[in-house]
Amino acid sequence: MKRYLLYVTLPYAYSILRPLEHEIRRRGGEAAWFIEEGCPVVLEEGEVRLGTIREAVAYNPVAVFAPGNYIPDFIPGVKVALFHGYAIQKRIEAVDDHFTVRGWFDIYCTQGPSSTPYFKELEKKYGFFRVYETGWPKADTYFSPEVQRKPQNDHPVILYPPTFTRNVCSAPHLMAEIDRLAKTHPWDWVITFHPKLTDPGIIAGYKRIAEENENVIFYEGSDKMPLLQQADVMLCDSSSIILEFMFLDKPVVTFRNSHPGPHLIDVDTPEAVGPAIERALTRPEGLMGEIRSYTMHHEPHRDCRCSARVLDAVDDYIVRGHAGPKRIFRYYNLLLGSPADFEISLLNIYGSKYMIRMPGNGVEQFHFRAIFNDFFYPLLFNAPVFGNIKKLVVRETDITAFNPVYLVLDILVHCIPFAAVPLLQAFYLDVLKAVGFRLII
C-alpha cells in the first residue's frame, strides 16, 4: 500500500489537500497529515495525524504534498508543490511570487496556461525538478455539481475576504464604508480574513461592525468554501481567492486591484464600492463573459480529475527517477558558475540572523536550530566547548514541528573553524549530517 503525507502550515491547506486525500483512498492508498505547531487542527473523522517529525519520517511516505512554500528535506518521499492559489500577480512586480523557486520541491503541479509555460522555462533553467500540468486539486471541489449550484438567498450576500499583503490590503481603507453600507443597504455581509492578516486593530474594528449590525457575520473558520457558495458578490482587493470565487460564475468588485481588467469591477475610492456592488448584482452579460474567459486561462481542467493527475505525476516521476540533486542547487551553484542566479553564504551574518539570498525575489531570513539524535545529544552536551549555547540545541525526540525560522546555530559560528568559502561550509554541513547531526535548512 502506498503512503502519502499531507503537509499543512496554514489552515487554507485543508481544502486544497482533501480532494487529493479522497483520490488516494479511492486508489487504495493511505494518507496521513502533518500539521505544524500553531496551525489550527481541523481534521475530519477517520483522518490520521502524525504528531511529531519523527513520526513523519518513520511513516516513510512515497510523496509529500504541500500548498505552502517548503517541505522539510529530511522527510522521505517525492516533494510536491501544489500552490495555495493562482498566479494572479497580486503585488506590483515583474514576476509573480507564484514562480519563486526556493529549492524544496521535486515536482511542481501547475494549473494551466497562466502558470505552466513559465514553470517549464524554470524547469529547463534549474534542472532539479519537473513540471506537470495537472490542474489544482481544489478545482475538483469547485467544479463538482453540488458546488456549482447557484445560491438561493433572501437578500444579496456580499463576501469580503481581503488579502493580508500590506501594500494592497483594503481592510484599513474600507472599514468605515462597509459599516455604512451594512446600515443603509439590504445586503447581508460575511467578512473573513486570511490567516496572515493579524493586525489587532483591523480585526477588532471588523468584529465591532459584526457585533453592531445583525446583517454582518465575522467568520473565523478555516473552510471558506461554504462562504463562496453562499455569496452572490465578492468585494476584495488583490487576493487569489478572487479567481476561486469566479470559478462559481460570480462577479467580483475590487478596491485598487494591482492588475485590474475587464473581468473585474475595480474602484479606487471607498465611496464607489456601493454602486459597484449594485452593478455586480445585475450580472452584466459582458462582465460575465470576461470572467469565464479569465478563469479558463488559469484553470482549464474542469473534469474533477486534477487530484488524479497529481498522483499520476508522482508515479511518472518515480519511474523516471530524480531530475537532479537539490543539494547541489542549494550549496554549489554559485561556485560552479550555474546560470541559476543563486547565492548562499552562511557566514554573511546580520545580528543573530543568517541572510540567504534565494532564487526569485529578494532575500529571505532564516534562523537555524540544530537537532541531534538521541545518541549524540549527551556526548556533545558533556563537552565544555558548548558552554551557554546548550539552550539553542534540542534533541530529535523533542521536536514536534518544523518551521524554517529557528534560533541561530551558534555551533557553526563559534565552535567550528569554517573557512569563508561556501563550498567548504557545505562540506562541513554534509559531514555533520553524516555523523548524526541534522541541520534543518
PDB file of N, CA and C in Angstrom, residues 39-124:
ATOM      1  N   CYS A  39      -0.728  25.935  13.855  1.00  0.00           N
ATOM      2  CA  CYS A  39      -1.798  25.885  12.859  1.00  0.00           C
ATOM      3  C   CYS A  39      -2.997  25.162  13.471  1.00  0.00           C
ATOM      4  N   PRO A  40      -4.211  25.690  13.304  1.00  0.00           N
ATOM      5  CA  PRO A  40      -5.396  25.003  13.833  1.00  0.00           C
ATOM      6  C   PRO A  40      -5.516  23.592  13.260  1.00  0.00           C
ATOM      7  N   VAL A  41      -5.887  22.665  14.113  1.00  0.00           N
ATOM      8  CA  VAL A  41      -6.097  21.277  13.689  1.00  0.00           C
ATOM      9  C   VAL A  41      -7.572  21.099  13.370  1.00  0.00           C
ATOM     10  N   VAL A  42      -7.895  20.913  12.088  1.00  0.00           N
ATOM     11  CA  VAL A  42      -9.287  20.792  11.651  1.00  0.00           C
ATOM     12  C   VAL A  42      -9.418  19.515  10.829  1.00  0.00           C
ATOM     13  N   LEU A  43      -9.179  18.395  11.473  1.00  0.00           N
ATOM     14  CA  LEU A  43      -9.271  17.118  10.793  1.00  0.00           C
ATOM     15  C   LEU A  43     -10.677  16.537  10.921  1.00  0.00           C
ATOM     16  N   GLU A  44     -11.034  15.735   9.937  1.00  0.00           N
ATOM     17  CA  GLU A  44     -12.335  15.100   9.938  1.00  0.00           C
ATOM     18  C   GLU A  44     -12.224  13.691  10.493  1.00  0.00           C
ATOM     19  N   GLU A  45     -13.364  13.102  10.814  1.00  0.00           N
ATOM     20  CA  GLU A  45     -13.378  11.757  11.369  1.00  0.00           C
ATOM     21  C   GLU A  45     -12.715  10.782  10.396  1.00  0.00           C
ATOM     22  N   GLY A  46     -11.819   9.973  10.927  1.00  0.00           N
ATOM     23  CA  GLY A  46     -11.133   8.987  10.116  1.00  0.00           C
ATOM     24  C   GLY A  46      -9.819   9.455   9.535  1.00  0.00           C
ATOM     25  N   GLU A  47      -9.513  10.747   9.633  1.00  0.00           N
ATOM     26  CA  GLU A  47      -8.233  11.253   9.131  1.00  0.00           C
ATOM     27  C   GLU A  47      -7.145  11.028  10.166  1.00  0.00           C
ATOM     28  N   VAL A  48      -5.942  10.713   9.695  1.00  0.00           N
ATOM     29  CA  VAL A  48      -4.832  10.327  10.559  1.00  0.00           C
ATOM     30  C   VAL A  48      -3.848  11.476  10.675  1.00  0.00           C
ATOM     31  N   ARG A  49      -3.481  11.814  11.903  1.00  0.00           N
ATOM     32  CA  ARG A  49      -2.495  12.869  12.149  1.00  0.00           C
ATOM     33  C   ARG A  49      -1.213  12.280  12.724  1.00  0.00           C
ATOM     34  N   LEU A  50      -0.078  12.703  12.180  1.00  0.00           N
ATOM     35  CA  LEU A  50       1.226  12.366  12.743  1.00  0.00           C
ATOM     36  C   LEU A  50       1.665  13.535  13.621  1.00  0.00           C
ATOM     37  N   GLY A  51       1.984  13.250  14.887  1.00  0.00           N
ATOM     38  CA  GLY A  51       2.184  14.323  15.852  1.00  0.00           C
ATOM     39  C   GLY A  51       3.580  14.898  15.927  1.00  0.00           C
ATOM     40  N   THR A  52       4.587  14.164  15.426  1.00  0.00           N
ATOM     41  CA  THR A  52       5.966  14.646  15.525  1.00  0.00           C
ATOM     42  C   THR A  52       6.697  14.441  14.208  1.00  0.00           C
ATOM     43  N   ILE A  53       7.794  15.153  14.070  1.00  0.00           N
ATOM     44  CA  ILE A  53       8.646  14.981  12.894  1.00  0.00           C
ATOM     45  C   ILE A  53       9.148  13.547  12.812  1.00  0.00           C
ATOM     46  N   ARG A  54       9.493  12.959  13.953  1.00  0.00           N
ATOM     47  CA  ARG A  54       9.983  11.580  13.951  1.00  0.00           C
ATOM     48  C   ARG A  54       8.923  10.641  13.372  1.00  0.00           C
ATOM     49  N   GLU A  55       7.668  10.845  13.734  1.00  0.00           N
ATOM     50  CA  GLU A  55       6.597  10.013  13.187  1.00  0.00           C
ATOM     51  C   GLU A  55       6.464  10.218  11.681  1.00  0.00           C
ATOM     52  N   ALA A  56       6.629  11.469  11.237  1.00  0.00           N
ATOM     53  CA  ALA A  56       6.537  11.758   9.803  1.00  0.00           C
ATOM     54  C   ALA A  56       7.654  11.054   9.029  1.00  0.00           C
ATOM     55  N   VAL A  57       8.854  11.046   9.605  1.00  0.00           N
ATOM     56  CA  VAL A  57       9.978  10.373   8.949  1.00  0.00           C
ATOM     57  C   VAL A  57       9.751   8.860   8.939  1.00  0.00           C
ATOM     58  N   ALA A  58       9.293   8.318  10.056  1.00  0.00           N
ATOM     59  CA  ALA A  58       9.062   6.879  10.154  1.00  0.00           C
ATOM     60  C   ALA A  58       7.916   6.426   9.252  1.00  0.00           C
ATOM     61  N   TYR A  59       6.995   7.308   8.959  1.00  0.00           N
ATOM     62  CA  TYR A  59       5.858   6.976   8.092  1.00  0.00           C
ATOM     63  C   TYR A  59       6.337   6.604   6.690  1.00  0.00           C
ATOM     64  N   ASN A  60       7.491   7.147   6.292  1.00  0.00           N
ATOM     65  CA  ASN A  60       8.155   6.810   5.029  1.00  0.00           C
ATOM     66  C   ASN A  60       7.210   6.940   3.826  1.00  0.00           C
ATOM     67  N   PRO A  61       6.687   8.140   3.593  1.00  0.00           N
ATOM     68  CA  PRO A  61       5.723   8.295   2.502  1.00  0.00           C
ATOM     69  C   PRO A  61       6.366   8.196   1.120  1.00  0.00           C
ATOM     70  N   VAL A  62       5.574   7.783   0.159  1.00  0.00           N
ATOM     71  CA  VAL A  62       6.001   7.793  -1.241  1.00  0.00           C
ATOM     72  C   VAL A  62       6.187   9.234  -1.707  1.00  0.00           C
ATOM     73  N   ALA A  63       5.290  10.121  -1.245  1.00  0.00           N
ATOM     74  CA  ALA A  63       5.350  11.529  -1.640  1.00  0.00           C
ATOM     75  C   ALA A  63       4.793  12.386  -0.525  1.00  0.00           C
ATOM     76  N   VAL A  64       5.226  13.649  -0.494  1.00  0.00           N
ATOM     77  CA  VAL A  64       4.739  14.634   0.458  1.00  0.00           C
ATOM     78  C   VAL A  64       4.181  15.805  -0.345  1.00  0.00           C
ATOM     79  N   PHE A  65       2.962  16.233  -0.003  1.00  0.00           N
ATOM     80  CA  PHE A  65       2.297  17.300  -0.744  1.00  0.00           C
ATOM     81  C   PHE A  65       2.144  18.531   0.140  1.00  0.00           C
ATOM     82  N   ALA A  66       2.431  19.707  -0.414  1.00  0.00           N
ATOM     83  CA  ALA A  66       2.301  20.942   0.360  1.00  0.00           C
ATOM     84  C   ALA A  66       1.779  22.070  -0.518  1.00  0.00           C
ATOM     85  N   PRO A  67       0.773  22.811  -0.041  1.00  0.00           N
ATOM     86  CA  PRO A  67       0.340  24.019  -0.732  1.00  0.00           C
ATOM     87  C   PRO A  67       1.131  25.244  -0.281  1.00  0.00           C
ATOM     88  N   GLY A  68       2.130  25.042   0.589  1.00  0.00           N
ATOM     89  CA  GLY A  68       2.941  26.140   1.099  1.00  0.00           C
ATOM     90  C   GLY A  68       4.244  26.292   0.345  1.00  0.00           C
ATOM     91  N   ASN A  69       5.214  26.937   0.998  1.00  0.00           N
ATOM     92  CA  ASN A  69       6.471  27.289   0.332  1.00  0.00           C
ATOM     93  C   ASN A  69       7.590  26.285   0.554  1.00  0.00           C
ATOM     94  N   TYR A  70       7.407  25.290   1.404  1.00  0.00           N
ATOM     95  CA  TYR A  70       8.508  24.380   1.702  1.00  0.00           C
ATOM     96  C   TYR A  70       7.977  23.052   2.228  1.00  0.00           C
ATOM     97  N   ILE A  71       8.838  22.038   2.131  1.00  0.00           N
ATOM     98  CA  ILE A  71       8.670  20.756   2.799  1.00  0.00           C
ATOM     99  C   ILE A  71      10.037  20.402   3.364  1.00  0.00           C
ATOM    100  N   PRO A  72      10.135  20.004   4.633  1.00  0.00           N
ATOM    101  CA  PRO A  72      11.436  19.651   5.199  1.00  0.00           C
ATOM    102  C   PRO A  72      12.138  18.591   4.359  1.00  0.00           C
ATOM    103  N   ASP A  73      13.396  18.822   4.067  1.00  0.00           N
ATOM    104  CA  ASP A  73      14.133  17.971   3.143  1.00  0.00           C
ATOM    105  C   ASP A  73      14.332  16.563   3.671  1.00  0.00           C
ATOM    106  N   PHE A  74      14.367  16.405   5.011  1.00  0.00           N
ATOM    107  CA  PHE A  74      14.706  15.111   5.578  1.00  0.00           C
ATOM    108  C   PHE A  74      13.505  14.174   5.684  1.00  0.00           C
ATOM    109  N   ILE A  75      12.293  14.639   5.414  1.00  0.00           N
ATOM    110  CA  ILE A  75      11.148  13.729   5.354  1.00  0.00           C
ATOM    111  C   ILE A  75      11.240  12.952   4.051  1.00  0.00           C
ATOM    112  N   PRO A  76      11.105  11.635   4.099  1.00  0.00           N
ATOM    113  CA  PRO A  76      11.239  10.841   2.870  1.00  0.00           C
ATOM    114  C   PRO A  76      10.136  11.163   1.864  1.00  0.00           C
ATOM    115  N   GLY A  77      10.371  10.773   0.626  1.00  0.00           N
ATOM    116  CA  GLY A  77       9.352  10.881  -0.405  1.00  0.00           C
ATOM    117  C   GLY A  77       9.581  12.011  -1.383  1.00  0.00           C
ATOM    118  N   VAL A  78       8.902  11.915  -2.511  1.00  0.00           N
ATOM    119  CA  VAL A  78       8.947  12.961  -3.526  1.00  0.00           C
ATOM    120  C   VAL A  78       8.234  14.196  -2.981  1.00  0.00           C
ATOM    121  N   LYS A  79       8.870  15.367  -3.075  1.00  0.00           N
ATOM    122  CA  LYS A  79       8.299  16.606  -2.552  1.00  0.00           C
ATOM    123  C   LYS A  79       7.512  17.309  -3.664  1.00  0.00           C
ATOM    124  N   VAL A  80       6.225  17.523  -3.431  1.00  0.00           N
ATOM    125  CA  VAL A  80       5.323  18.002  -4.475  1.00  0.00           C
ATOM    126  C   VAL A  80       4.716  19.346  -4.081  1.00  0.00           C
ATOM    127  N   ALA A  81       4.909  20.357  -4.919  1.00  0.00           N
ATOM    128  CA  ALA A  81       4.330  21.682  -4.707  1.00  0.00           C
ATOM    129  C   ALA A  81       2.970  21.758  -5.377  1.00  0.00           C
ATOM    130  N   LEU A  82       1.953  22.138  -4.587  1.00  0.00           N
ATOM    131  CA  LEU A  82       0.591  22.233  -5.108  1.00  0.00           C
ATOM    132  C   LEU A  82       0.068  23.661  -5.164  1.00  0.00           C
ATOM    133  N   PHE A  83       0.759  24.595  -4.523  1.00  0.00           N
ATOM    134  CA  PHE A  83       0.394  26.018  -4.502  1.00  0.00           C
ATOM    135  C   PHE A  83      -0.847  26.269  -3.634  1.00  0.00           C
ATOM    136  N   HIS A  84      -0.929  27.475  -3.106  1.00  0.00           N
ATOM    137  CA  HIS A  84      -2.103  27.837  -2.317  1.00  0.00           C
ATOM    138  C   HIS A  84      -3.035  28.772  -3.089  1.00  0.00           C
ATOM    139  N   GLY A  85      -2.734  29.003  -4.355  1.00  0.00           N
ATOM    140  CA  GLY A  85      -3.594  29.843  -5.194  1.00  0.00           C
ATOM    141  C   GLY A  85      -3.047  29.871  -6.610  1.00  0.00           C
ATOM    142  N   TYR A  86      -3.442  30.899  -7.337  1.00  0.00           N
ATOM    143  CA  TYR A  86      -3.073  31.018  -8.748  1.00  0.00           C
ATOM    144  C   TYR A  86      -2.155  32.220  -8.966  1.00  0.00           C
ATOM    145  N   ALA A  87      -1.524  32.239 -10.127  1.00  0.00           N
ATOM    146  CA  ALA A  87      -0.584  33.312 -10.474  1.00  0.00           C
ATOM    147  C   ALA A  87      -1.361  34.526 -10.972  1.00  0.00           C
ATOM    148  N   ILE A  88      -1.850  35.326 -10.024  1.00  0.00           N
ATOM    149  CA  ILE A  88      -2.664  36.485 -10.414  1.00  0.00           C
ATOM    150  C   ILE A  88      -1.922  37.811 -10.248  1.00  0.00           C
ATOM    151  N   GLN A  89      -0.643  37.745  -9.818  1.00  0.00           N
ATOM    152  CA  GLN A  89       0.160  38.960  -9.625  1.00  0.00           C
ATOM    153  C   GLN A  89      -0.551  39.947  -8.711  1.00  0.00           C
ATOM    154  N   LYS A  90      -0.779  39.524  -7.474  1.00  0.00           N
ATOM    155  CA  LYS A  90      -1.499  40.411  -6.556  1.00  0.00           C
ATOM    156  C   LYS A  90      -0.625  41.573  -6.085  1.00  0.00           C
ATOM    157  N   ARG A  91       0.700  41.430  -6.239  1.00  0.00           N
ATOM    158  CA  ARG A  91       1.584  42.561  -5.943  1.00  0.00           C
ATOM    159  C   ARG A  91       2.022  43.208  -7.249  1.00  0.00           C
ATOM    160  N   ILE A  92       2.534  44.424  -7.148  1.00  0.00           N
ATOM    161  CA  ILE A  92       3.087  45.095  -8.318  1.00  0.00           C
ATOM    162  C   ILE A  92       4.514  44.593  -8.492  1.00  0.00           C
ATOM    163  N   GLU A  93       4.723  43.677  -9.415  1.00  0.00           N
ATOM    164  CA  GLU A  93       6.029  43.056  -9.567  1.00  0.00           C
ATOM    165  C   GLU A  93       6.183  42.558 -10.990  1.00  0.00           C
ATOM    166  N   ALA A  94       7.435  42.429 -11.414  1.00  0.00           N
ATOM    167  CA  ALA A  94       7.697  41.978 -12.781  1.00  0.00           C
ATOM    168  C   ALA A  94       7.320  40.512 -12.950  1.00  0.00           C
ATOM    169  N   VAL A  95       7.647  39.697 -11.947  1.00  0.00           N
ATOM    170  CA  VAL A  95       7.334  38.270 -11.987  1.00  0.00           C
ATOM    171  C   VAL A  95       6.563  37.913 -10.721  1.00  0.00           C
ATOM    172  N   ASP A  96       5.448  37.229 -10.877  1.00  0.00           N
ATOM    173  CA  ASP A  96       4.612  36.847  -9.746  1.00  0.00           C
ATOM    174  C   ASP A  96       5.393  35.974  -8.773  1.00  0.00           C
ATOM    175  N   ASP A  97       5.186  36.199  -7.473  1.00  0.00           N
ATOM    176  CA  ASP A  97       5.826  35.388  -6.439  1.00  0.00           C
ATOM    177  C   ASP A  97       5.441  33.911  -6.564  1.00  0.00           C
ATOM    178  N   HIS A  98       4.371  33.643  -7.259  1.00  0.00           N
ATOM    179  CA  HIS A  98       3.939  32.270  -7.557  1.00  0.00           C
ATOM    180  C   HIS A  98       5.076  31.460  -8.190  1.00  0.00           C
ATOM    181  N   PHE A  99       5.980  32.141  -8.892  1.00  0.00           N
ATOM    182  CA  PHE A  99       7.033  31.466  -9.652  1.00  0.00           C
ATOM    183  C   PHE A  99       8.379  31.436  -8.929  1.00  0.00           C
ATOM    184  N   THR A 100       8.408  31.804  -7.656  1.00  0.00           N
ATOM    185  CA  THR A 100       9.651  31.767  -6.896  1.00  0.00           C
ATOM    186  C   THR A 100      10.068  30.318  -6.656  1.00  0.00           C
ATOM    187  N   VAL A 101      11.298  29.982  -7.033  1.00  0.00           N
ATOM    188  CA  VAL A 101      11.846  28.641  -6.819  1.00  0.00           C
ATOM    189  C   VAL A 101      12.730  28.696  -5.582  1.00  0.00           C
ATOM    190  N   ARG A 102      12.347  27.962  -4.539  1.00  0.00           N
ATOM    191  CA  ARG A 102      13.069  28.029  -3.268  1.00  0.00           C
ATOM    192  C   ARG A 102      13.953  26.805  -3.018  1.00  0.00           C
ATOM    193  N   GLY A 103      13.879  25.816  -3.885  1.00  0.00           N
ATOM    194  CA  GLY A 103      14.768  24.675  -3.748  1.00  0.00           C
ATOM    195  C   GLY A 103      14.243  23.525  -2.916  1.00  0.00           C
ATOM    196  N   TRP A 104      12.960  23.526  -2.566  1.00  0.00           N
ATOM    197  CA  TRP A 104      12.423  22.482  -1.702  1.00  0.00           C
ATOM    198  C   TRP A 104      11.764  21.326  -2.460  1.00  0.00           C
ATOM    199  N   PHE A 105      11.354  21.544  -3.713  1.00  0.00           N
ATOM    200  CA  PHE A 105      10.428  20.608  -4.359  1.00  0.00           C
ATOM    201  C   PHE A 105      11.057  19.838  -5.516  1.00  0.00           C
ATOM    202  N   ASP A 106      10.547  18.615  -5.694  1.00  0.00           N
ATOM    203  CA  ASP A 106      10.915  17.778  -6.833  1.00  0.00           C
ATOM    204  C   ASP A 106       9.935  17.947  -7.992  1.00  0.00           C
ATOM    205  N   ILE A 107       8.687  18.232  -7.660  1.00  0.00           N
ATOM    206  CA  ILE A 107       7.618  18.368  -8.650  1.00  0.00           C
ATOM    207  C   ILE A 107       6.851  19.654  -8.392  1.00  0.00           C
ATOM    208  N   TYR A 108       6.553  20.379  -9.459  1.00  0.00           N
ATOM    209  CA  TYR A 108       5.591  21.482  -9.403  1.00  0.00           C
ATOM    210  C   TYR A 108       4.387  21.075 -10.238  1.00  0.00           C
ATOM    211  N   CYS A 109       3.207  21.025  -9.611  1.00  0.00           N
ATOM    212  CA  CYS A 109       1.967  20.689 -10.314  1.00  0.00           C
ATOM    213  C   CYS A 109       1.269  21.986 -10.703  1.00  0.00           C
ATOM    214  N   THR A 110       1.402  22.360 -11.953  1.00  0.00           N
ATOM    215  CA  THR A 110       0.862  23.638 -12.419  1.00  0.00           C
ATOM    216  C   THR A 110      -0.608  23.491 -12.803  1.00  0.00           C
ATOM    217  N   GLN A 111      -1.228  24.661 -13.055  1.00  0.00           N
ATOM    218  CA  GLN A 111      -2.684  24.682 -13.161  1.00  0.00           C
ATOM    219  C   GLN A 111      -3.199  24.905 -14.575  1.00  0.00           C
ATOM    220  N   GLY A 112      -2.473  25.642 -15.400  1.00  0.00           N
ATOM    221  CA  GLY A 112      -2.970  25.928 -16.735  1.00  0.00           C
ATOM    222  C   GLY A 112      -2.083  26.922 -17.455  1.00  0.00           C
ATOM    223  N   PRO A 113      -2.598  27.580 -18.501  1.00  0.00           N
ATOM    224  CA  PRO A 113      -1.796  28.495 -19.323  1.00  0.00           C
ATOM    225  C   PRO A 113      -1.168  29.650 -18.552  1.00  0.00           C
ATOM    226  N   SER A 114      -1.746  30.038 -17.424  1.00  0.00           N
ATOM    227  CA  SER A 114      -1.184  31.158 -16.670  1.00  0.00           C
ATOM    228  C   SER A 114       0.062  30.766 -15.889  1.00  0.00           C
ATOM    229  N   SER A 115       0.310  29.475 -15.711  1.00  0.00           N
ATOM    230  CA  SER A 115       1.442  29.056 -14.889  1.00  0.00           C
ATOM    231  C   SER A 115       2.382  28.066 -15.577  1.00  0.00           C
ATOM    232  N   THR A 116       1.862  27.189 -16.419  1.00  0.00           N
ATOM    233  CA  THR A 116       2.695  26.116 -16.968  1.00  0.00           C
ATOM    234  C   THR A 116       3.847  26.607 -17.848  1.00  0.00           C
ATOM    235  N   PRO A 117       3.626  27.485 -18.840  1.00  0.00           N
ATOM    236  CA  PRO A 117       4.740  27.868 -19.725  1.00  0.00           C
ATOM    237  C   PRO A 117       5.933  28.462 -18.975  1.00  0.00           C
ATOM    238  N   TYR A 118       5.678  29.335 -17.996  1.00  0.00           N
ATOM    239  CA  TYR A 118       6.788  29.953 -17.267  1.00  0.00           C
ATOM    240  C   TYR A 118       7.509  28.917 -16.411  1.00  0.00           C
ATOM    241  N   PHE A 119       6.754  28.021 -15.784  1.00  0.00           N
ATOM    242  CA  PHE A 119       7.395  26.983 -14.981  1.00  0.00           C
ATOM    243  C   PHE A 119       8.194  26.015 -15.845  1.00  0.00           C
ATOM    244  N   LYS A 120       7.765  25.778 -17.066  1.00  0.00           N
ATOM    245  CA  LYS A 120       8.541  24.933 -17.971  1.00  0.00           C
ATOM    246  C   LYS A 120       9.895  25.572 -18.281  1.00  0.00           C
ATOM    247  N   GLU A 121       9.918  26.904 -18.394  1.00  0.00           N
ATOM    248  CA  GLU A 121      11.191  27.602 -18.588  1.00  0.00           C
ATOM    249  C   GLU A 121      12.073  27.463 -17.347  1.00  0.00           C
ATOM    250  N   LEU A 122      11.476  27.553 -16.169  1.00  0.00           N
ATOM    251  CA  LEU A 122      12.243  27.389 -14.933  1.00  0.00           C
ATOM    252  C   LEU A 122      12.763  25.963 -14.808  1.00  0.00           C
ATOM    253  N   GLU A 123      11.990  24.995 -15.268  1.00  0.00           N
ATOM    254  CA  GLU A 123      12.432  23.605 -15.249  1.00  0.00           C
ATOM    255  C   GLU A 123      13.712  23.435 -16.074  1.00  0.00           C
ATOM    256  N   LYS A 124      13.750  24.055 -17.240  1.00  0.00           N
ATOM    257  CA  LYS A 124      14.940  23.998 -18.077  1.00  0.00           C
ATOM    258  C   LYS A 124      16.110  24.729 -17.426  1.00  0.00           C
TER     259      LYS A 124
END
